[in-house]
Short mmCIF file of C-alpha atoms and ligand atoms in Angstrom, two decimals:
data_model
loop_
_atom_site.label_atom_id
_atom_site.label_comp_id
_atom_site.label_asym_id
_atom_site.label_seq_id
_atom_site.Cartn_x
_atom_site.Cartn_y
_atom_site.Cartn_z
CA MET A 10 -34.95 -22.00 23.59
CA GLN A 11 -37.76 -19.94 21.34
CA THR A 12 -40.44 -20.47 24.04
CA GLU A 13 -38.12 -18.57 25.98
CA LEU A 14 -37.59 -15.82 23.16
CA SER A 15 -41.48 -15.71 22.72
CA ALA A 16 -41.48 -14.66 26.47
CA ALA A 17 -39.07 -12.04 26.38
CA ILE A 18 -40.45 -10.28 23.26
CA ASP A 19 -43.43 -10.25 25.12
CA ARG A 20 -42.24 -8.82 28.39
CA VAL A 21 -41.47 -6.18 26.16
CA LEU A 22 -44.42 -5.68 24.23
CA ARG A 23 -46.46 -5.70 27.48
CA SER A 24 -43.88 -3.28 28.98
CA GLY A 25 -44.66 -0.49 26.56
CA TRP A 26 -40.90 0.22 26.94
CA PHE A 27 -38.76 0.04 23.58
CA VAL A 28 -35.75 2.14 23.86
CA LEU A 29 -33.00 2.19 26.82
CA GLY A 30 -35.15 0.92 29.62
CA PRO A 31 -34.59 -1.97 31.99
CA GLU A 32 -33.80 -4.83 29.24
CA VAL A 33 -31.08 -2.54 28.24
CA SER A 34 -29.56 -2.23 31.54
CA ALA A 35 -29.96 -5.59 32.83
CA PHE A 36 -28.14 -7.11 29.48
CA GLU A 37 -25.23 -4.43 30.10
CA ALA A 38 -24.81 -5.59 33.58
CA GLU A 39 -24.92 -8.92 32.99
CA PHE A 40 -22.65 -8.78 29.83
CA ALA A 41 -20.08 -6.48 31.43
CA SER A 42 -19.86 -9.41 33.97
CA TYR A 43 -19.87 -11.91 32.07
CA CYS A 44 -16.68 -10.17 30.36
CA GLY A 45 -15.14 -9.46 33.34
CA ALA A 46 -15.20 -6.02 32.73
CA LYS A 47 -16.90 -2.69 34.80
CA HIS A 48 -18.85 -1.21 32.44
CA CYS A 49 -21.20 -2.44 29.37
CA VAL A 50 -22.80 0.30 27.01
CA SER A 51 -24.75 -1.02 24.43
CA LEU A 52 -24.81 -0.09 20.90
CA ALA A 53 -26.79 0.05 17.71
CA ASN A 54 -23.91 -2.02 15.81
CA GLY A 55 -20.42 -3.34 15.86
CA THR A 56 -18.98 -0.90 13.79
CA ASP A 57 -20.49 2.24 15.87
CA ALA A 58 -18.85 0.26 18.82
CA LEU A 59 -15.15 1.00 16.81
CA GLU A 60 -16.08 4.86 15.81
CA LEU A 61 -17.36 5.49 19.10
CA ALA A 62 -14.59 3.49 21.20
CA LEU A 63 -12.21 5.92 18.87
CA ARG A 64 -14.27 8.85 19.58
CA ALA A 65 -14.30 8.53 23.34
CA LEU A 66 -10.36 7.98 23.18
CA ASP A 67 -10.09 11.70 21.14
CA ILE A 68 -8.99 9.69 17.93
CA GLY A 69 -10.05 12.21 14.78
CA GLU A 70 -8.73 14.13 12.49
CA GLY A 71 -4.71 14.26 12.22
CA LYS A 72 -4.66 10.71 14.32
CA ALA A 73 -2.98 7.31 12.99
CA VAL A 74 -4.88 3.98 14.38
CA LEU A 75 -2.80 1.11 13.70
CA THR A 76 -4.54 -2.03 13.02
CA VAL A 77 -4.72 -5.15 9.78
CA ALA A 78 -5.81 -5.12 6.53
CA ASN A 79 -7.31 -8.84 6.76
CA ALA A 80 -10.30 -8.39 8.93
CA GLY A 81 -13.21 -7.19 6.77
CA MET A 82 -12.89 -3.64 6.38
CA TYR A 83 -14.54 -2.84 9.77
CA SER A 84 -12.17 -1.28 11.54
CA THR A 85 -10.93 0.59 8.45
CA VAL A 86 -14.50 1.95 8.00
CA ALA A 87 -14.76 2.97 11.65
CA ILE A 88 -11.19 4.67 11.53
CA LEU A 89 -11.77 6.57 8.51
CA ALA A 90 -15.61 7.93 9.92
CA ALA A 91 -13.55 9.09 13.07
CA GLY A 92 -11.75 11.56 10.68
CA ALA A 93 -8.19 9.61 11.38
CA LYS A 94 -5.85 7.71 8.95
CA PRO A 95 -4.97 3.76 9.36
CA VAL A 96 -2.00 2.02 9.79
CA TYR A 97 -1.65 -1.44 8.45
CA ALA A 98 0.47 -4.10 10.55
CA GLU A 99 1.39 -7.29 8.84
CA VAL A 100 -0.21 -10.76 9.88
CA ARG A 101 1.03 -13.79 10.99
CA PRO A 102 1.26 -16.40 8.64
CA ASP A 103 -0.34 -19.14 10.77
CA THR A 104 -2.89 -17.31 12.19
CA LEU A 105 -3.71 -14.88 10.38
CA LEU A 106 -3.37 -12.20 13.48
CA VAL A 107 -1.48 -9.12 13.40
CA ASP A 108 2.22 -9.76 13.98
CA THR A 109 3.73 -8.23 17.06
CA ALA A 110 6.85 -8.25 15.26
CA ASP A 111 5.55 -5.86 12.98
CA VAL A 112 3.62 -3.65 15.46
CA ALA A 113 6.59 -2.78 17.01
CA ARG A 114 8.50 -1.63 14.03
CA ILE A 115 5.72 0.61 13.26
CA LEU A 116 5.89 1.93 16.40
CA GLU A 117 9.72 2.62 16.18
CA HIS A 118 9.02 4.60 12.73
CA GLU A 119 5.50 5.97 13.27
CA LYS A 120 3.43 8.17 15.44
CA ILE A 121 0.64 5.97 16.10
CA ASP A 122 -2.26 6.91 18.35
CA ALA A 123 -4.46 3.85 18.98
CA ILE A 124 -4.06 0.30 18.32
CA ILE A 125 -7.12 -1.84 17.10
CA VAL A 126 -6.35 -5.83 17.87
CA THR A 127 -8.74 -7.62 16.10
CA HIS A 128 -9.61 -11.02 17.22
CA LEU A 129 -9.81 -12.66 13.89
CA TYR A 130 -12.05 -16.02 13.41
CA GLY A 131 -12.45 -15.97 17.05
CA LEU A 132 -8.69 -16.40 18.31
CA LEU A 133 -7.33 -14.61 20.89
CA GLY A 134 -4.21 -13.27 19.22
CA ASP A 135 -1.05 -11.90 21.14
CA ILE A 136 -3.18 -9.59 22.67
CA ARG A 137 -0.76 -9.14 26.12
CA GLN A 138 2.37 -8.43 23.85
CA VAL A 139 0.65 -5.76 21.78
CA ILE A 140 -0.55 -4.24 25.15
CA GLU A 141 3.04 -4.51 26.59
CA LEU A 142 4.36 -2.58 23.33
CA ALA A 143 1.27 0.06 23.56
CA ARG A 144 1.52 0.60 27.33
CA ALA A 145 5.28 1.24 27.17
CA ARG A 146 4.48 4.51 24.96
CA GLY A 147 1.27 5.24 26.47
CA ILE A 148 -0.78 4.17 23.40
CA PRO A 149 -4.57 2.86 24.22
CA VAL A 150 -6.15 -0.32 22.60
CA ILE A 151 -9.15 -1.33 21.56
CA GLU A 152 -10.02 -5.07 21.28
CA ASP A 153 -12.52 -5.81 18.51
CA CYS A 154 -14.19 -8.93 20.01
CA ALA A 155 -17.06 -9.17 17.45
CA GLN A 156 -15.74 -12.39 16.28
CA ALA A 157 -14.69 -13.85 19.78
CA HIS A 158 -17.53 -13.20 22.51
CA GLY A 159 -16.23 -15.75 25.34
CA ALA A 160 -12.95 -16.85 24.55
CA VAL A 161 -10.56 -16.83 27.49
CA ARG A 162 -6.83 -16.81 28.02
CA ASP A 163 -5.55 -17.50 31.68
CA GLY A 164 -8.62 -16.71 33.08
CA ARG A 165 -9.41 -13.44 31.13
CA LYS A 166 -12.14 -13.07 28.56
CA ALA A 167 -11.89 -11.32 25.47
CA GLY A 168 -12.92 -7.63 26.01
CA SER A 169 -10.77 -7.45 29.28
CA PHE A 170 -7.38 -6.93 27.81
CA GLY A 171 -7.35 -3.53 26.28
CA ASP A 172 -8.48 -0.33 27.44
CA ILE A 173 -11.89 -0.80 25.68
CA ALA A 174 -13.14 -3.38 23.91
CA CYS A 175 -15.96 -3.83 20.76
CA PHE A 176 -18.51 -6.32 20.26
CA SER A 177 -21.23 -6.95 17.66
CA PHE A 178 -24.70 -9.09 18.12
CA TYR A 179 -25.51 -9.29 14.46
CA PRO A 180 -27.23 -12.42 14.04
CA THR A 181 -24.66 -14.64 13.01
CA LYS A 182 -21.88 -13.79 15.80
CA ASN A 183 -21.15 -16.31 18.57
CA LEU A 184 -23.68 -14.13 20.57
CA GLY A 185 -26.33 -12.81 18.26
CA ALA A 186 -29.63 -10.90 18.17
CA LEU A 187 -32.60 -11.18 16.10
CA GLY A 188 -31.54 -7.95 14.23
CA ASP A 189 -28.54 -5.84 14.87
CA GLY A 190 -26.49 -4.90 18.01
CA GLY A 191 -23.30 -4.09 19.62
CA ALA A 192 -21.90 -2.92 22.48
CA ILE A 193 -18.35 -1.85 24.41
CA VAL A 194 -17.39 -2.51 27.21
CA THR A 195 -14.24 -0.98 29.33
CA SER A 196 -13.12 -0.84 32.89
CA ARG A 197 -12.39 2.75 32.59
CA ASP A 198 -15.32 4.90 33.99
CA ASP A 199 -14.15 7.74 31.78
CA LEU A 200 -14.39 6.05 28.20
CA ALA A 201 -17.81 4.29 29.53
CA GLY A 202 -18.94 7.50 30.17
CA LYS A 203 -17.72 8.90 27.26
CA VAL A 204 -19.77 6.21 24.82
CA ARG A 205 -22.70 6.53 27.03
CA GLN A 206 -23.06 9.91 25.96
CA LEU A 207 -22.09 9.85 22.33
CA ARG A 208 -24.88 7.05 21.45
CA GLN A 209 -27.25 9.54 22.56
CA TYR A 210 -26.48 12.63 20.24
CA GLY A 211 -23.47 13.77 22.93
CA TRP A 212 -26.32 14.58 25.69
CA SER A 213 -24.76 15.04 29.14
CA GLY A 214 -28.70 15.07 29.88
CA LYS A 215 -31.93 15.40 28.01
CA TYR A 216 -31.70 18.04 25.17
CA HIS A 217 -27.87 19.48 26.40
CA ALA A 218 -25.28 18.33 24.00
CA GLU A 219 -21.89 18.54 25.39
CA LEU A 220 -19.53 16.24 23.54
CA PRO A 221 -18.87 16.75 19.65
CA GLY A 222 -19.43 13.72 17.51
CA GLY A 223 -22.55 12.30 19.02
CA ARG A 224 -25.51 10.34 16.92
CA ASN A 225 -28.02 8.12 17.94
CA SER A 226 -26.82 4.55 18.22
CA ARG A 227 -28.77 2.36 20.80
CA LEU A 228 -29.45 -1.21 21.36
CA ASP A 229 -33.39 -1.40 21.89
CA GLU A 230 -34.89 -3.56 24.48
CA MET A 231 -36.85 -6.16 22.21
CA GLN A 232 -32.87 -7.24 21.14
CA ALA A 233 -31.62 -6.62 24.96
CA ALA A 234 -34.09 -8.91 26.21
CA VAL A 235 -33.44 -11.86 23.76
CA LEU A 236 -29.51 -11.28 23.97
CA ARG A 237 -30.45 -12.36 27.80
CA VAL A 238 -31.91 -15.48 27.02
CA MET A 239 -28.66 -16.12 24.90
CA LEU A 240 -26.09 -15.51 26.92
CA PRO A 241 -26.33 -17.94 29.05
CA ARG A 242 -26.06 -20.27 26.46
CA LEU A 243 -22.88 -18.76 24.89
CA ASP A 244 -20.14 -20.91 26.34
CA GLN A 245 -22.08 -24.05 25.65
CA TRP A 246 -22.38 -23.21 22.15
CA ASN A 247 -18.66 -21.66 22.07
CA ALA A 248 -17.79 -25.07 23.24
CA ARG A 249 -19.58 -27.02 20.02
CA ARG A 250 -18.20 -24.43 17.67
CA ARG A 251 -14.64 -25.18 18.96
CA GLU A 252 -15.31 -29.14 18.93
CA ILE A 253 -16.54 -28.89 15.13
CA ALA A 254 -13.20 -26.67 14.10
CA ALA A 255 -11.28 -29.33 15.91
CA ARG A 256 -12.74 -32.65 14.08
CA TYR A 257 -12.27 -30.71 10.81
CA SER A 258 -8.34 -29.91 11.99
CA ARG A 259 -8.04 -33.57 12.59
CA GLY A 260 -10.16 -34.85 9.77
CA ILE A 261 -8.85 -32.76 6.72
CA GLU A 262 -5.78 -34.59 5.06
CA HIS A 263 -4.93 -33.12 1.81
CA PRO A 264 -1.51 -31.66 0.37
CA LYS A 265 -2.85 -28.47 -1.04
CA VAL A 266 -4.64 -27.70 2.02
CA THR A 267 -3.68 -26.08 5.51
CA VAL A 268 -5.71 -26.31 8.17
CA PRO A 269 -5.49 -24.34 11.29
CA ALA A 270 -4.03 -25.38 14.93
CA ILE A 271 -6.35 -26.85 17.28
CA HIS A 272 -6.67 -24.39 19.99
CA GLY A 273 -8.45 -24.52 23.60
CA ASP A 274 -10.73 -22.00 25.24
CA ASP A 275 -8.47 -19.02 23.70
CA TYR A 276 -10.44 -19.95 20.65
CA VAL A 277 -14.76 -19.88 20.03
CA ALA A 278 -14.33 -20.78 16.42
CA HIS A 279 -16.52 -18.07 14.84
CA LEU A 280 -15.02 -18.78 11.45
CA TYR A 281 -12.92 -22.07 10.58
CA VAL A 282 -11.15 -20.94 8.17
CA ILE A 283 -8.68 -23.34 6.07
CA ARG A 284 -6.01 -22.18 3.11
CA THR A 285 -4.96 -23.31 -0.07
CA PRO A 286 -3.59 -21.64 -3.02
CA GLU A 287 -6.13 -23.37 -5.53
CA ARG A 288 -8.72 -21.80 -2.88
CA ASP A 289 -11.22 -20.89 -5.78
CA ARG A 290 -11.30 -24.58 -7.38
CA LEU A 291 -11.78 -26.05 -3.99
CA LYS A 292 -14.54 -23.83 -3.47
CA GLN A 293 -16.44 -24.83 -6.64
CA HIS A 294 -15.37 -28.59 -5.73
CA LEU A 295 -17.42 -27.93 -2.11
CA ALA A 296 -20.09 -26.10 -4.08
CA GLY A 297 -20.48 -29.40 -6.39
CA ALA A 298 -21.55 -31.28 -3.16
CA GLY A 299 -23.76 -28.37 -2.07
CA ILE A 300 -21.35 -27.23 0.86
CA PRO A 301 -21.66 -23.41 0.74
CA CYS A 302 -18.79 -21.80 1.69
CA ASP A 303 -17.48 -18.18 2.30
CA ILE A 304 -14.23 -15.84 2.06
CA HIS A 305 -13.12 -13.93 5.02
CA TYR A 306 -12.20 -11.97 3.17
CA PRO A 307 -11.07 -11.66 -0.32
CA VAL A 308 -9.46 -7.89 -0.55
CA PRO A 309 -6.95 -6.35 2.27
CA ASP A 310 -8.56 -2.84 3.49
CA TYR A 311 -5.88 -1.08 1.64
CA ALA A 312 -6.84 -2.14 -1.69
CA GLN A 313 -10.66 -1.88 -1.47
CA GLU A 314 -12.58 0.39 -4.03
CA ALA A 315 -14.16 2.76 -1.51
CA CYS A 316 -10.38 3.77 -0.21
CA ARG A 317 -7.52 2.34 -2.37
CA HIS A 318 -6.73 5.88 -3.20
CA LEU A 319 -5.82 6.77 0.40
CA PHE A 320 -3.06 3.84 0.33
CA GLU A 321 -1.26 3.93 -2.61
CA GLY A 322 2.05 2.08 -2.63
CA VAL A 323 0.94 0.18 0.41
CA ASP A 324 1.42 -3.85 0.41
CA ARG A 325 1.24 -5.99 2.94
CA PRO A 326 2.38 -9.43 1.21
CA VAL A 327 1.20 -12.04 3.71
CA THR A 328 -1.90 -10.13 4.09
CA ALA A 329 -2.43 -10.02 0.38
CA GLN A 330 -1.19 -13.92 0.02
CA ALA A 331 -3.67 -14.78 2.86
CA CYS A 332 -6.91 -12.94 0.75
CA GLY A 333 -6.22 -14.77 -2.22
CA GLU A 334 -6.16 -18.30 -0.10
CA VAL A 335 -8.46 -18.17 2.84
CA LEU A 336 -11.84 -20.28 2.68
CA THR A 337 -14.27 -20.61 5.58
CA LEU A 338 -15.95 -24.15 5.82
CA PRO A 339 -19.40 -24.14 7.56
CA CYS A 340 -19.06 -24.11 11.56
CA PHE A 341 -22.12 -23.12 14.02
CA PRO A 342 -23.20 -25.06 16.81
CA GLU A 343 -26.20 -26.74 15.58
CA MET A 344 -23.96 -28.90 12.89
CA ALA A 345 -24.02 -32.73 13.70
CA ASP A 346 -20.67 -34.77 13.62
CA ASP A 347 -22.05 -36.87 10.49
CA GLU A 348 -22.18 -33.35 8.74
CA VAL A 349 -18.75 -32.37 9.28
CA ASP A 350 -17.77 -35.46 8.58
CA PHE A 351 -19.01 -34.95 5.00
CA ILE A 352 -17.27 -32.03 4.63
CA ILE A 353 -14.15 -33.41 5.71
CA ALA A 354 -14.49 -36.38 3.16
CA ARG A 355 -15.29 -33.75 0.27
CA VAL A 356 -12.36 -31.77 1.22
CA ASN A 357 -10.06 -34.91 1.27
CA SER A 358 -11.09 -36.25 -2.01
CA TRP A 359 -10.40 -32.94 -3.96
C1 LIG B 94 -18.88 -8.12 12.39
C2 LIG B 94 -18.07 -7.47 12.51
C3 LIG B 94 -17.74 -6.30 12.97
C4 LIG B 94 -18.82 -5.25 12.69
O1 LIG B 94 -20.29 -5.72 13.51
P1 LIG B 94 -21.56 -4.92 12.69
O2 LIG B 94 -22.74 -5.14 13.87
O3 LIG B 94 -21.60 -5.64 11.71
O4 LIG B 94 -21.48 -3.63 12.49
C5 LIG B 94 -16.77 -5.19 13.38
N1 LIG B 94 -15.45 -5.92 13.47
C6 LIG B 94 -15.46 -7.69 13.15
C7 LIG B 94 -14.24 -8.31 13.45
C8 LIG B 94 -16.76 -8.19 12.44
O5 LIG B 94 -16.46 -9.64 12.58
#
C-alpha cells in the first residue's frame, strides 16, 4: 500500500492543485457510491460534518436535537456550535446504543427538531425503528457514522438510512486519512447543495455569500488521493476487525467481565468494548502486561465540565453506569491472532 500512497501523493504534488480539485471530486463520487447515497460532500473533519448537517437542516437557536450522552461529546459539541440544545436519550444496557423506547417517550413529551443516531463502536443500532418514529413526526435523522464506515444491514450501508450522514476520516477510524478529514453523504439534493455551500463560506459562487453559518471546511487533494487508495481495502479491513472482535468474545471468560455479542456485517468493530464494575483495576492489570487500553468514553456529555451548567438535574443512569464500566481492548486489522490470544489470556487470568 505504501507504494500506492506515495504514487497518489506524488500525483497531487505534480498536479499543483491542492484544494477542491479532481482527487476530491473523484473521492466524493467513489465514497457516495460505496455508501449507496447520491451525494458525498467532503469536509475538514467529522465534527464539522455534524455541525454543517445540522445547519443544512436549519437547526440553530431555539431548536432541540435528540442524541445520546455516551458517545464522546462529538454530537454535543456540534449541536451547541450550531446554537441548538442537546436532549439526551438513554442507551440500551446491552449494546450501549440509543434506546428506542426512550426515544419514543421523549418524542411524546418534548419538541424535538432533529435526531442524531450514533452507530457507536461500529454497530448499526435500531436505526430503522428510530427513523420510523422520526418520520411519523416529520423529524429529520442524522446518522453519525464516524465509527461505522462500511457497516451493512439488509444490503444497505451505514449512511444510507437517514436524511444525511456524517463521517470522520481521522487516522484511527475504519477509513482513515493521513491527517484530518470528514464528509457527509445524503441522497437529498437540497442538503448536499447546502453543505457544499456551507463548507466554502456560504458562497453561491465565488465571493457571493448567500447562506449564513458558512465557514472554511474542506478536505484537501492530498487526503482525498490517500483515501482513494484506502477505500477499496475498507471491507477487507472491516472483516478482519470483526474477526478479532469475535475471537475476543469467544475467548474471554471471566465472571466479572461482560463481553459484547458476536455480530455480523452490521458491526465493523471500530472499537471492541468490554464492561466490568472494576474497570480501573482491570485496566491496570492489562497495563502491567504492556496492553494499552482506552476508555470510550469516561464522562457522560451532560456531566462534562465545559457544559454541565446547561444540564443541571439531567441524569441518565444506564449511560452513567456504562461510562464507569467500559474498557476498550486493542482491535485493529493489523493485529495477529496470537496477539489477540495473549490479551484474552491476560483478561482471563485477572
Ligand atoms: C471521531 C468521531 C467524530 C468526530 O470526528 P473528527 O474528525 O475527530 O472531528 C464524531 N463522532 C464520532 C462517533 C466519532 O467517533
